PDB file of C-alpha atoms in Angstrom:
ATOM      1  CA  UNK A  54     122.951 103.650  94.847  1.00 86.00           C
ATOM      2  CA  UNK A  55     123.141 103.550  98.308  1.00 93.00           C
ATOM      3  CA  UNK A  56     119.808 104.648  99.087  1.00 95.00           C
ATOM      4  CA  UNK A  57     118.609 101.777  96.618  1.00 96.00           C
ATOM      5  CA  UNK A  58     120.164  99.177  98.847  1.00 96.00           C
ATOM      6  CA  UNK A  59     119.434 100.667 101.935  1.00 97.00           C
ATOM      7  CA  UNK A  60     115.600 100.927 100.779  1.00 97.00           C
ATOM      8  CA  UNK A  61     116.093  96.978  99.351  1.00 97.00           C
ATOM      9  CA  UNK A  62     117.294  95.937 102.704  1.00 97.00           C
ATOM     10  CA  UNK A  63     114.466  98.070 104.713  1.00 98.00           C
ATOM     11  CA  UNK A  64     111.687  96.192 102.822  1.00 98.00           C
ATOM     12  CA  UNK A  65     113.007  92.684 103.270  1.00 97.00           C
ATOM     13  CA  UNK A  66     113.355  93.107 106.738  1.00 97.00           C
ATOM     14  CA  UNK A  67     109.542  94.371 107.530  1.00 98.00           C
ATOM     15  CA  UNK A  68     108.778  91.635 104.757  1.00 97.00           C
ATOM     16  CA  UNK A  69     109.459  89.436 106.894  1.00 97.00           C
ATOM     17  CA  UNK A  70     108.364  91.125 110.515  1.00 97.00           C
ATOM     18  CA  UNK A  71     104.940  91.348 108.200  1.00 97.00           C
ATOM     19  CA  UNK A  72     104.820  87.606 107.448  1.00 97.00           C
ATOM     20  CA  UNK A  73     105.591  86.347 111.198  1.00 96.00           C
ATOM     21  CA  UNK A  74     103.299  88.525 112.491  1.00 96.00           C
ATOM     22  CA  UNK A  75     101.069  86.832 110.103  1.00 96.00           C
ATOM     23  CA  UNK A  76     101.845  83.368 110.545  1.00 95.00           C
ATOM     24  CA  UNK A  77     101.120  84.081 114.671  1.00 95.00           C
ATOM     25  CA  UNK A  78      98.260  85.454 113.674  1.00 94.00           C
ATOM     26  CA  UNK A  79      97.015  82.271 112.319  1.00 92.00           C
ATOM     27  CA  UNK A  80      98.212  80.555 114.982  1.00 92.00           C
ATOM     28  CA  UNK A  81      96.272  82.125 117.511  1.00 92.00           C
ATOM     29  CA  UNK A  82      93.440  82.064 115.602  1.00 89.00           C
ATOM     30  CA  UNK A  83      93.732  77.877 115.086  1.00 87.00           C
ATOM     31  CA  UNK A  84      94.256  77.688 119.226  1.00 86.00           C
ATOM     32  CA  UNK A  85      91.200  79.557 119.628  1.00 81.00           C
ATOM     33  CA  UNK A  86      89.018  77.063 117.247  1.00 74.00           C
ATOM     34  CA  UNK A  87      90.856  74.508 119.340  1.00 73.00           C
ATOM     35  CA  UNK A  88      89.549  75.921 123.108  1.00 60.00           C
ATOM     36  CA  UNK A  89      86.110  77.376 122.491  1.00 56.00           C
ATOM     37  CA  UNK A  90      84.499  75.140 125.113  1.00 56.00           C
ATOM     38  CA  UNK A  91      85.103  76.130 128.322  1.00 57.00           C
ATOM     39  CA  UNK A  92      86.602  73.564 130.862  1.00 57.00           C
ATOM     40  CA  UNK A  93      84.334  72.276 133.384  1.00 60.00           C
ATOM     41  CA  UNK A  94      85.344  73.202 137.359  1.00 59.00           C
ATOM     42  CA  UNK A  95      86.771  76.396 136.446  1.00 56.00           C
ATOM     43  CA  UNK A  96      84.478  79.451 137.499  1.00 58.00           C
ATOM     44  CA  UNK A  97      85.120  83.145 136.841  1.00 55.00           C
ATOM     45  CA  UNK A  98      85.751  85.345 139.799  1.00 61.00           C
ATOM     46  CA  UNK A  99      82.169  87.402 138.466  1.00 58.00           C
ATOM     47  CA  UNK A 100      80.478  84.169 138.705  1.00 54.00           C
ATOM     48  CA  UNK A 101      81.472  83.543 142.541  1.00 54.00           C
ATOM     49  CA  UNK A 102      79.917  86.974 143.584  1.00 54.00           C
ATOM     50  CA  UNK A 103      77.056  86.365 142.050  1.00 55.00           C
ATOM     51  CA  UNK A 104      76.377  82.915 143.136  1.00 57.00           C
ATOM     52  CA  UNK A 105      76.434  84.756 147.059  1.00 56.00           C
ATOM     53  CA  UNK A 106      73.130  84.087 148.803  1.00 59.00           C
ATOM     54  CA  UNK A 107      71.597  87.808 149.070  1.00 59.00           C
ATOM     55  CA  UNK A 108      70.373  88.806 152.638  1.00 54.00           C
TER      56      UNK A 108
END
């Protein structure tokens, strides 16, 4: 009986740790549709060394 409840509670709880981490998921997923285009003016650090004249 005890075990029963405790084993009740245990799935709830990573129930719901499962659908969160689901729901972020999605979330981050939707940002990333949202900034695929890269903003203009900002360079990567590799892109500055490689932009050096060579002597």
């Amino acid at each position: 009986s005890v075990t029963a409840g405790m084993l009740d509670a245990c799935a709830k709880i990573y129930s719901v740790s499962v659908d969160t981490v689901h729901a972020d998921a999605y979330k981050v997923f939707a940002g990333l549709d949202k900034d695929s285009a890269p903003a203009k003016g900002l360079d990567s650090p590799g892109e500055e060394d490689s932009s050096a004249p060579e002597a």
